[in-house]
XYZ file of C-alpha atoms in Angstrom:
198
model
C -10.160 83.986 -13.010
C -9.813 80.617 -14.735
C -8.966 82.213 -18.096
C -6.329 84.472 -16.577
C -4.817 81.639 -14.540
C -4.701 79.356 -17.571
C -3.108 82.091 -19.692
C -0.523 82.913 -17.035
C 0.462 79.254 -16.650
C 0.730 78.844 -20.439
C 2.846 81.963 -20.713
C 5.142 80.457 -18.107
C 5.706 77.419 -20.305
C 3.047 74.907 -19.229
C 0.794 73.109 -21.699
C -2.633 74.103 -20.296
C -6.120 72.803 -21.007
C -9.088 74.764 -19.680
C -12.313 72.902 -19.263
C -15.545 74.874 -19.085
C -17.367 72.637 -16.571
C -20.405 74.854 -16.170
C -21.981 72.275 -18.436
C -25.377 73.878 -18.899
C -24.376 77.532 -19.020
C -20.913 77.489 -20.515
C -19.335 80.812 -21.494
C -15.542 80.565 -21.701
C -15.569 80.368 -25.477
C -17.847 83.434 -25.592
C -15.646 85.399 -23.207
C -12.643 84.638 -25.452
C -14.492 85.518 -28.649
C -14.264 81.929 -29.926
C -16.935 80.065 -31.839
C -17.515 76.463 -30.782
C -19.198 74.394 -33.470
C -19.043 71.258 -31.317
C -19.016 70.899 -27.532
C -18.941 68.339 -24.773
C -22.598 67.567 -25.561
C -21.426 66.197 -28.946
C -18.759 64.098 -27.215
C -21.344 62.722 -24.789
C -23.610 61.869 -27.731
C -20.791 59.919 -29.358
C -20.656 62.246 -32.384
C -16.964 63.119 -32.003
C -13.951 62.685 -29.745
C -12.683 65.163 -27.192
C -9.779 66.090 -29.461
C -12.300 67.111 -32.116
C -13.829 69.924 -30.044
C -10.662 71.547 -28.701
C -10.277 75.269 -29.441
C -7.075 77.249 -29.543
C -7.148 79.958 -26.852
C -4.740 82.728 -25.784
C -1.078 81.843 -25.220
C -1.696 78.359 -26.607
C -4.284 77.303 -24.010
C -6.529 74.495 -25.252
C -10.182 75.248 -24.518
C -12.698 72.455 -23.944
C -16.048 74.105 -24.664
C -19.265 72.963 -23.009
C -22.760 73.778 -24.170
C -24.969 76.643 -23.127
C -28.716 76.362 -22.685
C -28.721 72.551 -22.868
C -30.597 71.457 -19.789
C -29.621 67.787 -19.945
C -25.969 68.719 -19.682
C -26.667 70.352 -16.347
C -28.358 67.186 -15.125
C -25.935 64.397 -16.091
C -26.151 61.042 -14.400
C -23.216 59.825 -12.335
C -22.328 57.399 -15.171
C -22.358 60.150 -17.767
C -20.095 62.368 -15.632
C -17.663 59.496 -15.037
C -17.655 58.722 -18.761
C -16.950 62.341 -19.586
C -14.063 62.455 -17.173
C -12.602 59.261 -18.578
C -12.703 60.853 -22.036
C -9.942 63.211 -20.867
C -7.484 60.332 -20.928
C -7.543 60.790 -24.702
C -5.824 64.158 -24.443
C -3.684 63.751 -21.296
C -0.549 63.546 -23.467
C -1.219 67.096 -24.717
C -1.243 68.891 -21.372
C 0.731 69.513 -18.178
C -2.092 71.236 -16.319
C -5.884 71.100 -16.559
C -7.936 73.859 -15.074
C -11.578 72.986 -14.475
C -13.891 75.943 -14.237
C -17.023 74.735 -12.479
C -20.297 76.495 -11.820
C -20.775 78.038 -8.372
C -22.543 76.051 -5.739
C -22.914 72.385 -4.872
C -24.667 70.921 -7.894
C -23.660 67.314 -8.617
C -21.661 68.237 -11.755
C -19.573 70.805 -9.898
C -18.911 68.559 -6.952
C -17.816 65.603 -9.026
C -15.329 67.654 -11.024
C -13.963 69.091 -7.771
C -13.666 65.631 -6.277
C -11.637 64.492 -9.310
C -9.255 67.456 -9.072
C -5.914 67.444 -7.266
C -6.386 70.971 -5.998
C -9.518 73.037 -5.314
C -9.381 76.792 -5.647
C -12.421 78.446 -4.129
C -13.130 81.864 -5.600
C -15.122 84.179 -3.370
C -16.163 87.844 -3.428
C -17.536 90.351 -0.927
C -21.128 89.213 -1.245
C -23.057 87.271 1.433
C -24.298 84.737 -1.180
C -20.765 84.155 -2.445
C -19.365 83.637 1.040
C -22.241 81.244 1.847
C -21.682 79.303 -1.397
C -17.962 79.089 -0.703
C -18.565 77.761 2.804
C -21.165 75.245 1.538
C -18.791 73.993 -1.170
C -15.975 73.531 1.280
C -18.270 71.784 3.790
C -19.762 69.345 1.300
C -16.424 68.458 -0.311
C -14.911 67.914 3.165
C -17.761 65.685 4.234
C -17.996 63.713 0.976
C -14.332 63.228 0.228
C -12.417 63.979 3.391
C -10.540 66.791 1.589
C -9.068 69.037 4.258
C -7.099 71.656 2.257
C -8.614 74.365 0.112
C -7.034 77.320 -1.601
C -8.982 80.580 -1.574
C -8.780 83.490 -3.990
C -10.773 86.672 -3.295
C -12.221 88.200 -6.454
C -13.235 91.808 -7.184
C -11.967 93.292 -3.904
C -11.484 97.027 -3.384
C -8.257 96.464 -1.493
C -5.963 93.802 -0.037
C -7.388 94.680 3.413
C -10.918 93.929 2.198
C -9.700 90.607 0.663
C -8.044 89.583 3.923
C -11.208 90.426 5.817
C -13.342 88.259 3.504
C -10.879 85.416 3.888
C -10.893 85.822 7.690
C -14.722 85.588 7.736
C -14.567 82.379 5.718
C -11.908 80.897 8.019
C -13.981 81.839 11.081
C -17.041 80.048 9.639
C -15.121 76.906 8.704
C -13.165 76.779 11.985
C -16.347 76.564 13.984
C -17.484 73.269 12.443
C -14.999 71.824 9.938
C -11.542 70.330 10.244
C -10.099 72.057 7.184
C -7.173 74.313 6.347
C -7.752 77.296 4.075
C -4.844 78.885 2.194
C -5.138 82.494 1.047
C -3.505 82.558 -2.392
C -4.377 85.969 -3.670
C -6.797 88.678 -4.712
C -8.086 90.238 -7.897
C -8.969 93.874 -7.446
C -11.680 95.995 -8.987
C -8.938 98.370 -10.056
C -7.484 95.563 -12.143
C -4.706 93.112 -11.549
C -4.011 89.995 -9.630
C -2.068 89.914 -6.401
C -0.751 86.588 -5.156
C 0.038 85.747 -1.570
C 3.695 84.954 -0.962
């Protein structure tokens, strides 16, 4: 979803940077067939700057690769996460939009990147664990930051009707306890393609 969104925005004329923020199990470079010789782990270790690790992706998207299989990257301290986010000021002049692809769930790394983002897009599919994770993420972000608006995209649906049903279940769960507004923004289907809500 993040790769396709980044590519679509770039094709529409935006300068897009895509950050793989699944810091311990990164895979965006692999999915795109790119080879990262240096990653965010090297930036954190002071071996290079953020500009040094950027990869050229499809449609001119800049990819910020993270490391895979490096446990300490999945367990950063608050100070390390803040330092990493500050490093992005070095490249802010090169982008109009940054998409941050976090890991699923409520690990500290994911939450802190979500907290720093202007918009949060929750991606959910028709799986009880996915719906539970989506609800937990919304709840924790609402309680920690006071964020009240979340965009929701349903992934891998068999139909628009199924996507709307999944969204309705998520709304029903959040309406019972939380003071949040969920916006249905679209669906990706198993048949291929992305449908956006009008």
